[in-house]
Amino acid sequence: MAGRGLEGVVAAQTALSHVYGDEGRLIYRGYQIQDLADQVTFEETCHLLWFGELPNQSQLDKLKQQLNREAAVDPRVFDSLRAVGRTAHPMTLLLAGVAEVAALDPDAEDMTPEANLRKAIRLTAQTLTLTAGIARIQAGQVPITPEANTSLAENFLYTMRGAGADELSVRIIDVALTLHAEHGMNASTFAARVAAGTLTDLHSAIIAAMATLKGPLHGGANEQVMEMLEEIGSAERADAWVRSALERGEKVMGFGHRIYRTTDPRAPILKALAEQLNQQNGQKSEWLQVSEKIQATMREEMDRKGKKVYPNVDFFSASVYSTLGIPRRLFTNIFACARMAGWTAHILEQYADNRLIRPQSEYTGPPERPVPSRASRS
Ligand code: COA
């Protein structure tokens, strides 16, 4: 039998990305994540994942036009989310919103590769608009229609805040989207591939992935990191807080990974962005100070116990998003917006060479036995 949690099992072949866990490296189609974060936009990353190569200028212009054209969400979706969702978790509303845009999608049940690509592009653009609209609905505001001719990152900040954003904030969201876009056979991507393997439609496979991402051991961790930072409150309290959480046998959110046995390469990129943001703001945010203290205590404690537990992508994304004024409950939605590129690329890859994914289980129940009469049951 495979190890618990399918550790070490190779469940699929993919040309999309690979995590080199011992070395702390991540590549998308052969390109190092650091190079992509430094040199390309989220739209270029989407092109790389969907089409296999980085776009030339005209390919990029075409994709940006398509994304811009598809970004608006039917107002009926927002009306219905408004009717049910003032207090629900934003990820629950995003799941509902994606189900509703599926119901309205002209290509919904069309399983041709062309239609599936159109749906991938549409969903990637619309999930950002949905997330910003959900934030506004929950703040008692009206959702905003995205602008034409801007980037997805800029449009996200505009449709969330209702005002233009500075260059650094846009750049930070753009890099965060690229960093979270794809990550090998993580739990939500596996869920997407299992669903796609039944030849269910693309939206349905995405809903399986989003539901899996929501958990605190996966995409939900970034929200939990922020909750922890808020609970700790100040850098002076961080060391004692971490030591006592570890003594109680609790996991510290934003640390550890099934594959990485060293620092997640995305974490220092996010930390550097947080530092840039602080520099622009003229002060070091309390959250970054608390994060640095937690990191130092975790390093000491994990080294002492001989455990290879290091910061993961969620650890610094929390303080970055918070410094940008994004509400904590929205963090996992942003992860979903970014991962939409990777999930849809995996679903297209699965459809292109499909075989139903259906493993077996090892039975640990009682041996075969007769059904007792109702009267004789204890
Ligand atoms: N804080 C403290 N200890 C941790 C830890 C953390 N965040 N993550 C792992 N460890 C410890 C485990 O307790 C375990 O110790 P043990 O051998 O004494 O039992 C050891 O390190 C190995 O961890 P394990 O639970 O086997 O790792 P996993 O591969 O099953 O789980 C995660 C990986 C990501 C689910 C896990 O590290 C975790 O829960 N992290 C916090 C949530 C998080 O940040 N998730 C986002 C991932 S990108």
Coordinates of C-alpha atoms and ligand atoms in Angstrom, one line a residue:
M1 CA 0.0 0.0 0.0
A2 CA 1.1 3.6 -0.7
G3 CA 2.3 5.7 2.3
R4 CA -0.3 7.7 4.3
G5 CA -1.4 10.7 2.4
L6 CA 0.0 9.1 -0.8
E7 CA 3.5 10.4 0.1
G8 CA 6.0 9.7 -2.6
V9 CA 3.4 8.4 -5.1
V10 CA 3.8 9.6 -8.6
A11 CA 0.1 10.0 -9.7
A12 CA 0.4 11.5 -13.1
Q13 CA 2.7 12.8 -15.8
T14 CA 2.7 16.5 -16.4
A15 CA 4.7 18.9 -18.6
L16 CA 3.5 21.9 -16.6
S17 CA 5.8 22.2 -13.6
H18 CA 8.0 20.4 -11.1
V19 CA 9.0 20.9 -7.5
Y20 CA 12.5 19.9 -6.5
G21 CA 11.8 19.5 -2.8
D22 CA 15.3 18.8 -1.5
E23 CA 16.8 21.8 -3.4
G24 CA 13.9 24.2 -2.9
R25 CA 13.5 24.8 -6.6
L26 CA 10.3 25.1 -8.7
I27 CA 10.0 25.3 -12.5
Y28 CA 7.1 26.0 -14.8
R29 CA 7.8 24.3 -18.2
G30 CA 11.5 24.5 -17.6
Y31 CA 11.7 28.1 -16.3
Q32 CA 12.8 28.8 -12.7
I33 CA 10.1 30.5 -10.6
Q34 CA 12.6 33.3 -9.6
D35 CA 13.2 34.1 -13.2
L36 CA 9.5 34.2 -14.0
A37 CA 8.7 36.3 -11.0
D38 CA 11.5 38.8 -12.1
Q39 CA 10.8 38.9 -15.8
V40 CA 7.3 38.0 -16.9
T41 CA 3.7 39.0 -16.1
F42 CA 0.9 36.8 -14.9
E43 CA -0.6 36.9 -18.4
E44 CA 2.6 35.6 -19.9
T45 CA 2.7 32.9 -17.2
C46 CA -0.9 31.9 -18.2
H47 CA 0.2 31.7 -21.9
L48 CA 3.2 29.5 -20.8
L49 CA 1.0 27.1 -18.9
W50 CA -1.9 26.9 -21.5
F51 CA 0.1 27.0 -24.7
G52 CA 3.5 25.6 -23.7
E53 CA 5.7 28.6 -24.4
L54 CA 6.1 32.2 -23.4
P55 CA 4.2 34.5 -25.8
N56 CA 5.7 36.8 -28.3
Q57 CA 4.3 40.4 -28.3
S58 CA 1.4 39.7 -30.7
Q59 CA 0.5 36.4 -28.9
L60 CA 0.5 38.3 -25.6
D61 CA -1.6 41.2 -27.0
K62 CA -4.1 38.7 -28.2
L63 CA -4.3 36.8 -24.9
K64 CA -4.6 40.1 -23.0
Q65 CA -7.5 41.2 -25.2
Q66 CA -9.3 37.9 -24.7
L67 CA -8.8 38.1 -20.9
N68 CA -10.1 41.7 -20.9
R69 CA -13.1 40.8 -23.0
E70 CA -14.0 37.9 -20.7
A71 CA -13.4 39.6 -17.3
A72 CA -16.9 41.0 -16.7
V73 CA -19.2 38.8 -14.6
D74 CA -22.9 38.7 -15.4
P75 CA -24.7 41.0 -12.9
R76 CA -27.2 38.2 -12.1
V77 CA -24.4 36.2 -10.4
F78 CA -23.6 39.1 -8.1
D79 CA -27.3 39.6 -7.4
S80 CA -27.6 36.1 -6.2
L81 CA -24.3 36.2 -4.2
R82 CA -25.6 39.4 -2.6
A83 CA -28.8 37.6 -1.6
V84 CA -27.1 34.8 0.3
G85 CA -23.6 35.9 1.1
R86 CA -23.1 38.9 3.5
T87 CA -21.5 36.7 6.1
A88 CA -20.5 33.5 4.3
H89 CA -16.8 32.7 3.8
P90 CA -15.6 34.3 0.5
M91 CA -14.4 30.9 -0.7
T92 CA -17.9 29.5 -0.3
L93 CA -19.2 32.4 -2.3
L94 CA -16.5 31.9 -5.0
L95 CA -17.5 28.2 -5.3
A96 CA -21.2 29.4 -5.7
G97 CA -20.1 32.1 -8.2
V98 CA -18.1 29.7 -10.3
A99 CA -21.1 27.3 -10.4
E100 CA -23.3 30.2 -11.5
V101 CA -20.9 31.4 -14.2
A102 CA -20.8 27.8 -15.4
A103 CA -24.6 27.8 -15.6
L104 CA -24.4 30.9 -17.8
D105 CA -21.4 29.8 -19.9
P106 CA -22.3 29.3 -23.6
D107 CA -19.6 26.6 -23.8
A108 CA -20.5 24.9 -20.6
E109 CA -21.0 21.4 -21.9
D110 CA -18.9 21.7 -25.0
M111 CA -15.9 19.4 -24.5
T112 CA -13.9 20.3 -27.6
P113 CA -10.3 21.5 -26.9
E114 CA -11.2 24.9 -28.4
A115 CA -14.2 25.4 -26.0
N116 CA -12.2 24.1 -23.0
L117 CA -9.5 26.7 -23.7
R118 CA -12.1 29.4 -24.0
K119 CA -13.5 28.4 -20.7
A120 CA -10.0 28.3 -19.1
I121 CA -9.4 31.9 -20.3
R122 CA -12.8 33.1 -19.2
L123 CA -12.7 31.5 -15.8
T124 CA -9.2 32.9 -15.1
A125 CA -10.3 36.4 -15.8
Q126 CA -13.7 36.1 -14.1
T127 CA -12.5 34.6 -10.9
L128 CA -10.5 37.7 -10.1
T129 CA -13.6 39.9 -10.9
L130 CA -15.8 37.6 -8.8
T131 CA -13.3 37.8 -5.8
A132 CA -13.2 41.6 -6.0
G133 CA -17.0 41.7 -6.3
I134 CA -17.5 39.3 -3.3
A135 CA -15.2 41.6 -1.2
R136 CA -17.3 44.6 -2.2
I137 CA -20.7 42.8 -1.5
Q138 CA -19.5 41.8 1.9
A139 CA -18.4 45.4 2.6
G140 CA -21.9 46.5 1.6
Q141 CA -20.6 48.0 -1.7
V142 CA -21.6 47.5 -5.3
P143 CA -19.4 45.3 -7.5
I144 CA -17.5 47.2 -10.2
T145 CA -17.2 46.3 -13.9
P146 CA -13.5 45.7 -14.9
E147 CA -11.8 48.2 -17.1
A148 CA -10.7 47.3 -20.7
N149 CA -7.0 47.5 -21.6
T150 CA -5.4 46.8 -18.2
S151 CA -3.6 43.9 -16.7
L152 CA -5.5 41.3 -14.6
A153 CA -3.5 42.5 -11.5
E154 CA -4.4 46.1 -12.0
N155 CA -8.1 45.3 -12.7
F156 CA -8.2 43.1 -9.6
L157 CA -7.1 46.0 -7.3
Y158 CA -9.4 48.5 -9.2
T159 CA -12.5 46.3 -9.0
M160 CA -11.8 45.6 -5.3
R161 CA -11.0 49.1 -4.2
G162 CA -12.9 51.2 -6.7
A163 CA -9.8 53.3 -7.4
G164 CA -6.6 53.0 -9.3
A165 CA -3.5 51.5 -7.5
D166 CA 0.1 52.5 -7.4
E167 CA 2.7 50.7 -9.6
L168 CA 4.3 48.7 -6.8
S169 CA 1.0 47.3 -5.5
V170 CA 0.0 46.2 -9.0
R171 CA 3.4 44.6 -9.5
I172 CA 3.1 42.8 -6.1
I173 CA -0.3 41.3 -7.0
D174 CA 1.0 40.4 -10.4
V175 CA 4.0 38.5 -9.0
A176 CA 1.9 36.9 -6.3
L177 CA -0.4 35.6 -9.0
T178 CA 2.6 34.2 -10.9
L179 CA 4.0 32.6 -7.8
H180 CA 0.8 30.8 -6.9
A181 CA -0.2 29.8 -10.5
E182 CA 1.1 26.3 -10.5
H183 CA 2.7 23.7 -8.2
G184 CA 2.9 20.1 -9.4
M185 CA 0.6 17.5 -8.1
N186 CA -0.7 19.5 -5.0
A187 CA -3.9 18.4 -3.4
S188 CA -6.3 20.7 -5.3
T189 CA -4.6 20.0 -8.7
F190 CA -4.9 16.3 -8.0
A191 CA -8.6 16.8 -7.2
A192 CA -9.0 18.7 -10.5
R193 CA -7.4 15.9 -12.4
V194 CA -9.5 13.2 -10.6
A195 CA -12.6 15.1 -11.5
A196 CA -11.5 15.8 -15.1
G197 CA -10.6 12.1 -15.4
T198 CA -14.3 11.3 -15.3
L199 CA -14.7 13.6 -18.3
T200 CA -16.9 16.0 -16.3
D201 CA -16.9 19.5 -17.7
L202 CA -14.1 22.0 -16.9
H203 CA -16.1 24.2 -14.5
S204 CA -17.1 21.1 -12.4
A205 CA -13.5 20.0 -12.2
I206 CA -12.5 23.5 -11.1
I207 CA -15.1 23.4 -8.4
A208 CA -13.6 20.2 -7.0
A209 CA -10.1 21.9 -7.0
M210 CA -11.4 25.0 -5.3
A211 CA -13.2 23.0 -2.6
T212 CA -9.9 21.2 -1.9
L213 CA -7.9 24.4 -1.8
K214 CA -10.1 25.9 0.9
G215 CA -8.7 23.6 3.6
P216 CA -6.3 25.1 6.2
L217 CA -3.6 22.5 5.3
H218 CA -3.6 23.8 1.7
G219 CA -4.7 27.2 0.4
G220 CA -6.6 28.1 3.6
A221 CA -3.2 28.3 5.4
N222 CA -2.6 32.0 4.3
E223 CA -5.7 33.1 6.1
Q224 CA -4.7 31.1 9.2
V225 CA -1.3 32.7 9.1
M226 CA -2.9 36.2 9.3
E227 CA -5.1 35.0 12.1
M228 CA -2.0 33.9 13.9
L229 CA -0.2 37.2 13.3
E230 CA -3.2 39.1 14.6
E231 CA -3.5 36.8 17.7
I232 CA 0.2 37.3 18.5
G233 CA -0.2 41.1 17.9
S234 CA 3.4 42.3 18.4
A235 CA 6.9 41.1 17.7
E236 CA 7.8 40.9 21.4
R237 CA 5.1 38.2 21.9
A238 CA 6.0 36.0 18.9
D239 CA 8.8 33.9 20.4
A240 CA 6.8 32.8 23.5
W241 CA 3.7 32.3 21.4
V242 CA 5.5 30.0 18.9
R243 CA 7.2 28.0 21.7
S244 CA 4.0 27.4 23.6
A245 CA 2.1 26.4 20.4
L246 CA 4.8 23.8 19.6
E247 CA 4.7 22.6 23.2
R248 CA 1.0 22.0 22.8
G249 CA 1.8 19.9 19.7
E250 CA 0.2 22.4 17.4
K251 CA 1.4 23.2 13.9
V252 CA 2.5 26.7 13.1
M253 CA 0.6 27.8 10.0
G254 CA 2.7 28.9 7.0
F255 CA 5.5 26.3 7.8
G256 CA 6.1 22.9 6.5
H257 CA 5.4 21.2 3.2
R258 CA 5.0 17.7 1.9
I259 CA 7.6 18.1 -0.8
Y260 CA 10.0 20.9 0.2
R261 CA 12.7 19.9 2.7
T262 CA 14.1 23.4 2.7
T263 CA 12.7 26.9 2.2
D264 CA 9.9 27.1 -0.4
P265 CA 11.5 29.3 -3.2
R266 CA 8.4 31.4 -3.4
A267 CA 8.7 32.5 0.3
P268 CA 11.8 34.8 0.0
I269 CA 10.3 36.4 -3.2
L270 CA 7.2 37.3 -1.2
K271 CA 9.3 38.5 1.7
A272 CA 11.3 40.8 -0.6
L273 CA 8.1 42.2 -2.0
A274 CA 6.8 42.9 1.6
E275 CA 10.1 44.7 2.3
Q276 CA 9.7 46.8 -0.8
L277 CA 6.2 47.7 0.2
N278 CA 7.3 48.7 3.6
Q279 CA 10.1 50.8 2.1
Q280 CA 7.5 52.6 0.0
N281 CA 5.2 53.1 3.0
G282 CA 8.2 54.5 5.0
Q283 CA 7.8 52.0 7.8
K284 CA 8.2 48.3 8.6
S285 CA 4.8 46.8 9.1
E286 CA 4.1 45.2 12.4
W287 CA 3.1 42.0 10.5
L288 CA 6.5 41.7 8.9
Q289 CA 8.2 42.2 12.2
V290 CA 6.1 39.5 13.8
S291 CA 6.7 37.2 10.9
E292 CA 10.4 37.6 11.1
K293 CA 10.3 36.7 14.8
I294 CA 8.2 33.7 14.2
Q295 CA 10.6 32.6 11.5
A296 CA 13.6 32.9 13.8
T297 CA 12.0 30.9 16.6
M298 CA 10.7 28.2 14.2
R299 CA 14.2 27.9 12.8
E300 CA 15.7 27.4 16.2
E301 CA 13.0 24.9 17.4
M302 CA 13.0 22.9 14.2
D303 CA 16.8 22.7 14.0
R304 CA 16.8 21.5 17.7
K305 CA 14.3 18.8 16.9
G306 CA 16.0 17.9 13.6
K307 CA 12.8 18.6 11.5
K308 CA 13.0 20.0 8.0
V309 CA 10.2 22.4 8.4
Y310 CA 10.7 25.8 6.7
P311 CA 8.4 28.7 5.7
N312 CA 6.1 28.0 2.8
V313 CA 4.4 30.3 0.2
D314 CA 1.6 31.2 2.6
F315 CA 3.8 32.6 5.4
F316 CA 4.8 35.9 3.8
S317 CA 1.8 36.2 1.4
A318 CA -0.3 36.9 4.5
S319 CA 1.7 40.0 5.5
V320 CA 2.0 41.1 1.9
Y321 CA -1.8 41.0 1.3
S322 CA -2.6 42.6 4.6
T323 CA -0.2 45.5 4.0
L324 CA -2.0 46.0 0.7
G325 CA -5.2 46.4 2.6
I326 CA -6.8 43.2 1.5
P327 CA -9.1 41.6 4.1
R328 CA -7.8 38.4 5.6
R329 CA -10.8 36.4 4.6
L330 CA -10.1 37.0 1.0
F331 CA -6.6 35.6 1.0
T332 CA -7.5 32.0 -0.1
N333 CA -9.7 33.4 -2.9
I334 CA -6.6 35.2 -4.3
F335 CA -4.7 31.9 -4.2
A336 CA -7.6 30.3 -6.1
C337 CA -7.5 33.2 -8.7
A338 CA -3.8 32.5 -9.4
R339 CA -4.1 28.7 -9.3
M340 CA -6.9 28.9 -11.8
A341 CA -4.2 29.1 -14.5
G342 CA -2.5 25.9 -13.3
W343 CA -5.7 24.0 -12.6
T344 CA -7.2 24.7 -16.0
A345 CA -3.9 23.8 -17.7
H346 CA -3.9 20.5 -15.8
I347 CA -7.5 19.8 -16.8
L348 CA -6.6 20.5 -20.5
E349 CA -3.6 18.1 -20.1
Q350 CA -5.8 15.4 -18.5
Y351 CA -8.5 15.7 -21.2
A352 CA -5.8 15.4 -23.9
D353 CA -4.7 12.0 -22.7
N354 CA -7.4 10.8 -20.4
R355 CA -7.8 7.6 -18.4
L356 CA -10.2 7.4 -15.5
I357 CA -8.3 7.9 -12.2
R358 CA -9.6 5.1 -9.9
P359 CA -7.2 3.8 -7.3
Q360 CA -8.0 0.9 -4.8
S361 CA -8.2 0.9 -1.1
E362 CA -7.0 -1.6 1.5
Y363 CA -10.0 -3.0 3.4
T364 CA -9.7 -2.8 7.2
G365 CA -13.3 -3.5 8.2
P366 CA -14.8 -6.7 9.7
P367 CA -14.8 -10.0 7.8
E368 CA -17.9 -11.0 5.8
R369 CA -20.9 -11.7 8.1
P370 CA -24.7 -12.2 7.9
V371 CA -27.1 -9.3 8.4
P372 CA -28.7 -9.8 11.9
S373 CA -32.4 -9.3 12.4
R374 CA -33.4 -5.8 13.6
A375 CA -34.6 -7.2 16.9
S376 CA -31.3 -9.0 17.7
R377 CA -29.2 -5.9 17.1
S378 CA -27.7 -4.4 20.3
Ligands
COA1 N1 4.5 23.5 12.5 C1 5.1 22.6 13.4 N2 5.5 21.4 13.1 C2 5.3 21.0 11.9 C3 4.7 21.8 10.9 C4 4.3 23.1 11.3 N3 3.7 23.9 10.4 N4 4.6 21.1 9.7 C5 5.2 19.9 10.0 N5 5.6 19.8 11.2 C6 6.2 18.6 11.9 C7 5.1 17.6 12.1 O1 4.4 17.7 13.3 C8 5.8 16.3 12.0 O2 6.5 16.1 13.2 P1 6.6 14.5 13.8 O3 7.5 13.8 12.8 O4 7.2 14.7 15.1 O5 5.2 14.0 13.8 C9 6.9 16.6 10.9 O6 7.1 18.0 11.0 C10 6.6 16.2 9.5 O7 5.3 16.8 9.2 P2 4.1 16.0 8.6 O8 2.9 16.4 9.3 O9 4.4 14.6 8.3 O10 4.0 16.8 7.2 P3 2.9 16.5 6.0 O11 3.7 16.3 4.8 O12 1.9 15.5 6.4 O13 2.1 17.9 6.1 C11 1.7 20.2 5.8 C12 2.5 19.0 5.3 C13 1.9 21.3 4.8 C14 0.2 19.8 5.8 C15 2.1 20.5 7.2 O14 3.5 20.9 7.2 C16 1.2 21.6 7.8 O15 0.2 21.3 8.4 N6 1.7 22.9 7.8 C17 0.9 24.0 8.2 C18 -0.2 24.4 7.2 C19 0.4 25.1 6.0 O16 1.1 26.0 6.1 N7 -0.1 24.6 4.8 C20 0.3 25.2 3.6 C21 1.2 24.3 2.8 S1 1.8 25.2 1.3

